[in-house]
Structures are given as structure tokens and as C-alpha cells.
Amino acid sequence: MADPMRIRANMTGDKVEVKVLMAHEMETGLRRDAGGNAIPAHFIRNVSVTYGGKTVLSAQWGTSVSRNPFLHFRFNGGKPGEKVMITWLDNKGEKRTDEAVIAGGG
Amino acid sequence: MRIDRVLAGVLAATLPCLSPAQQDTQKEIERYRQMLQESNPAELYEARGEELWKTRRGPRNASLERCDLGLGPGVVKGAYVRLPRYFADTGRVQDLESRLGTCMVTLQGFTPEEAGRKPFSGTGAPMITTDPFSGVGQRSVMTDLVAWIASESRGMTIAPSVSHPKERLAYQAGERLFYYRAGPYDFGCVTCHGEEGKRIRLQNLPKMTNAKDAQRAFGTWPGYRVSEGELRSMQWRMWECVRQMRFPELEFASDASIALITYLAKQAEGGTFDAPAIKR
Amino acid sequence: MQPKMIPALALALCGIWVAGCATRPSDSETERAVAEMIKASFKTRGQATVARLNQDDAQALCSKHAGELPKDVSDGIEKAQQATIRYPSSGKLMGDWREGERIAQSGVGKQFTDAPTRPAGGSCYNCHQLSKQELSFGTIGPSLYQFGKQRGASEAIQKYTYGKIYNSQASTACSNMPRFGHNGVLTEEQITHLVALLLDHDSPVNK
Amino acid sequence: MDARRREVLKTGGGVLALAAAAGIIRPGEALAQEWNKAAFETKSVAETVKALGGRGSTPSSAIEITAPDIAENGAVVPIAVESKLPRTQALAILIEKNPNTLSADFEIPAGTDPFVSTRVKMGETSNVYALVIADGKYFHAVKEIKVTIGGCGG
């Protein structure tokens, strides 16, 4: 099973600032292991972020997003104490959903 | 990694002839390093390590929560900055990784071979390399534990112990090894780390006999290395330097590796520990 | 280091030991420990055999005298190393600078992770500036940009340059630079390509 | 069905989400079907723009790319894109000289700032394009990022 994401969601002014780290190989499919065998591609293809049941960001990724991906964005209308939920899905059908409570200003 | 290197090599030969002044290059590299600080994937390893410390594993189905890292059973806070040190139960000077190996044997019932030579996989995923570090498609329990335990010393002062005769011997042997030149390239640690303000390619080299450099170097390992997409420990740092020195393989948690780390820790005494860091 | 500073430094070093100098391990004890570690802590892997840890005379002397190399020792090393230099039988010391640039860029070779059949690179850019285009260069060695432009490419300069790469310690005892020819890292032909990179009028080093 | 699962089902949006909610397809599949395979296989900037539904794009100074001029390592290159174009709907990061041009494509719903920051891999020095769809039109900004060779054993 995939590891949990590290999510930080903070109010900055009236916006929610979201920073996420995801544990994922993001293998390109172009590399070889020590024995010379191709390492199959394994990467996150879809990311979606919801708040209050509404999508606040959705993304499609290719193999060139860095290993252990980082994502930072901002949305309006969020409130401290409420939850942001993030889901990723990779090319092997593996999926992970995590949530974080929005922290107050700072 | 090999492919990335090849691509980079091809590129290097075809760089456009804009040649901005070298200071600009250095300044931009600094800016790049600064931008990386915004987020450090080492956190992912630290989180796993904290879980693993509490997880029952091995033939004895035990956790590591009673492991003595030098400050008493189960004390993790501040343990890293006091290592390496002499442990009476093993009669050896040990660094963190060596000591964790001991605890995996005594508490969890792993064989020394399992504890020290191979990374364990919490998920049972297949391992591609046999090196005692995490790599492509494999997790290293050792590395994850190191990440968390090191993070529990963040902000503390580096204060290794050198009061026991064996600690002093390790320090002095480490110093000798630092100056030991051998192999087809005539390299020793001192070749790259004996002078101030030098670089390999664009990477700055710490002079290990200079306290400020040593403090910064020792204080930022373990580190998440973006070039490999992996968290790397101090044992790995020694292993990898020695490989690039064209020496035979430095054995994981061996006396020579611990002597070198003891020497470096002592050189860095008084510095502030700020790891796991994020590095090239 | 000036000789009169040594006692002061020794005192300062004593100060770092909580229990004082008396309990420091003796030199011979440390030496035994180091010898033991060198035997027990390394293992042969691929082409990097444990035999590589056996030092030759120059390596042993440079390790022993790190930091303060006495003149007689340094003279002795240089003389012995000078005698090792072998020039190509063809007599041709200048190869192809383009090939030289490729060798200078490559840092592979002799690591246990390298294929033993693959020719080693010269790792030159790791430590030296050479052509102006390559921004990623090291500074352990001096800049070699315009090396040939400043010196010309006379036979004497070619011979000096070839010799420096073949065995750096022939002119500078305990140099940080590998003895590429003497230690069998680079072939004589590869060295002639590097000579061309440094001296050829058309080489980017001399632009 | 637990609360978390219900939440996840709502993330898809549009027709696919409705299908998922109705139990026709599982949420994973709903997400999977939204991956634009053709776009991620393109080999040039022009092809990518086309695969993302555009006929071409106009340079715009209202798009800002924040990234280093020189990356010490190509495996991790931090890139932030911000659009000041009204009604920005999507942002994409394209790396001209990578084996596949398109790196990431972000849909920006109303209420979300037209800004994303992430990290990408670059095989070599290249132009990086930020492509923006705003009010149905395609715009871009470009920045060259140099990737340097590092380390000593390669």
C-alpha cells in the first residue's frame, strides 16, 4: 500500500495555501536496473483536490514529474478547521486518498 | 540514473556559448538550492521511520521502542548528535546505523546478516539492488529509521562522545583513514576535503579539518538527494565517497566507516544539527 | 606550517581531550587499528579488489606526510615518478582534441560500478576549468583555460603536458591529480587526445 | 459506503463523476479515463498544444514562470507558473527537449488561483513552456533552463 501524503493546508489571508508531498517512484520507464533490465514505468497520472465536495484542483501528470512529487497551489473560500481531501491515481491503478485540516492564519 | 547521467553528459557538450560569468552560475545554483528548501521529501521517510520504530517486526515480533541509542532505552530525542559512541554491551564504538543493527538483532531477533547487510522491506516488495541502502523500487527500513531518529536531533548541538579510550582510538584511526591515499586514482578523503573553497564540477566541497565546513557537512546528513530521489544516510555518504575514490567496497557499519564518521563528528563538534536536509 | 607553531598546536590539540593527552592512544596502537580496519572493513567488489588498498611508495609517503612534505621526501618521490613516464612509441604526442574533450568530460572508470571493459574517462572537468563553454567545472586543480594559447605547442611543451597527465607526481610530489598513465587509468593514446585538447590551436580550450 | 469513499466519488466532476456515483464505474476508473494519453505522448510543443485542443498559442507577458536559470540537477527542477490572464481555465508545463514534451496539466476551477508550483525532471537544457488556456484561448510563456552535469563518477 502506498504511503500517506504529507499535506499542509494553511490560511493565508482569505486563501487556503496547500502544499503536498506524495511518496511515489514516478518511474519513467526509460531507466535500467543494475542487471540491465528496463524498469517499467510507474507514475501518478491523476491528482484531484476537493474541498467541501467541490473540486478545487485537478491535474494530469506524465512521467517527468519528479520522484516524490511536490504540489503547491491556492484556492479561495476555504475555512480553518475544514478539510481538504487529495487523491492520486497511478498508471497501475494504485490509489491513495489523504485529507488535512486547514490550519488558521500564519 | 545512468540514463540521466548520459543525457546530462550529452548536454554538457552542447551547451550554448552564452557563458554567463562564473559568479552568475554560482548565484543561480544557490537560487536553485534555495528553491529546493521549500519542501523536503525527507519528511516522507521520517514519517515511515517513526512508524517503524513502533512496529513489531522480526522473529521476536518486537518493536525497537526499547532500543538504547546511547541515552538510555527508548530515548530518541537528541540521540543522533551524541553518536558515534562506545557501547559497553557490544564493546564497540557504534554510529546510529550500526546501533540500530544491534537492536534489530537483540530486540527483534534478526540475524546480524539480516540486520546489517540487507535492507528490510516492510511491504515485502522485491529488491533490485543488494546494497544496504534504499534504491529503485526498494525501501530500506534502516534508512527510514535513520531519517526519523536524525530528525529528532534537529536544532541540537553536535556533541559526540570522545571520553572512552575506544572512542579516542576510533577518532584517531578515522583521522588516519581520512589521509589514507590508495587505489588507481591515488585518492584519499583528503584529496577533495583537504582545502577550503574547492568544488567538484559545481558542487562545493567541505574542508573537513575546518570546523565551520565540517559542522555544515555533518549537520546536513542524512539528506534527501534530489539526484537520486532518495534519502541518504551518513553510512551511505561514506560508502559512496569511497566508491568514487575507486576503493573496494566499504562494508556497511564496518569499523572503518564508523571511525571515519567519528572523526567527522568530532570535527563538527559544536555545530548545529539540521538534518535530514535536501541536497543535489 | 612554521616549525615554531607546532608545540602550540599540539597543546591546543591536547585541550580537546577531556581526559588529557596521557590517555590518547599511542601512534602504534592507532596504526594497528588502522591496519586492522583496512583488512576487515573493505571487500572486493567487481574490478575494485582489496589489493587496491595496498599502497605503493608514493601513496604511503603522501599519506604519512600529509600537510607537511619534507623537501627530501618530495624530491625522492618526483625522481622516482619521473622514471616511470613512457612516451608513445609512435612519437606522436598530439591526438585529436575532439576526442580529448569527450575524455575530459567523462568521470567514469575503475569504480566497482563501472564495466571493466569500458574505457575510463579523464574526469578533467571534475577539477579543472578547460573550455569556456562548460560551466560545470571543478576547482581542485587550476584553470586550464587557454593553456596552449599561453604556452604554445612546441615539442618541449607537448612532452611536459603528456608527462604531467601520465604521472603528475613526476613534477609535483603528492599532487591531488591521479597518475593517469602510470596507474593504467588512461591509455597512451587517450593521453595524446588530452594533450591536443590542451594545446591544439583549434581546441575550445584555446579560444 | 463510508464517508471517505463518498467524498472521493465526488472528485471526478462532470459526466464521469455521475457514472461513478451511480456505481457504473469505480472511482479509480473514473479518474483513469480522464488521462489524456495522446497529449502525454507528444514530442513537440506544437503537437502538445494540438493534443490539448488548441490550434496554436500566443505568447503572453501575463504568464509568469518562476524557475532557476540553472538547475544543479535535472531530476528535480522547481517550476511555478502563474497566470494573470482573466478566466484562466488550465495551466500546463511543457519541456521541449524531454522525450515526451508534456509534463503536467492542471485544470483550474473558478475560485482557485491560476497558480501552481511543482517539480519536474529535465533530461537536458531546454526551453520550458507554460501553456495557459484562458477564456477558451491558448497562450504561453517560455523560459530556458540549463541543466548542469554534477558529481564526480559519471
Short mmCIF file of C-alpha atoms in Angstrom, two decimals, chain C residues 57-58 60-66 68-81 169 172-174:
data_model
loop_
_atom_site.label_atom_id
_atom_site.label_comp_id
_atom_site.label_asym_id
_atom_site.label_seq_id
_atom_site.Cartn_x
_atom_site.Cartn_y
_atom_site.Cartn_z
CA ASP C 57 55.77 4.07 -2.10
CA ALA C 58 54.35 7.39 -3.24
CA ALA C 60 52.41 5.63 1.57
CA LEU C 61 54.71 8.65 1.77
CA CYS C 62 51.98 11.10 0.77
CA SER C 63 49.61 9.65 3.39
CA LYS C 64 52.26 9.77 6.06
CA HIS C 65 53.42 13.31 5.32
CA ALA C 66 50.00 14.81 4.55
CA GLU C 68 53.92 18.92 5.55
CA LEU C 69 56.01 17.20 2.97
CA PRO C 70 59.75 17.41 3.72
CA LYS C 71 61.87 18.51 0.74
CA ASP C 72 63.98 15.36 0.60
CA VAL C 73 60.85 13.17 0.55
CA SER C 74 59.26 15.25 -2.16
CA ASP C 75 62.46 15.24 -4.26
CA GLY C 76 62.68 11.47 -3.87
CA ILE C 77 59.08 10.93 -5.00
CA GLU C 78 59.47 13.19 -8.03
CA LYS C 79 62.64 11.48 -9.14
CA ALA C 80 61.15 8.01 -8.83
CA GLN C 81 57.92 9.02 -10.58
CA GLN C 169 53.82 13.36 -9.33
CA THR C 172 54.59 17.69 -8.11
CA ALA C 173 55.01 15.09 -5.39
CA CYS C 174 51.73 14.13 -3.74
#
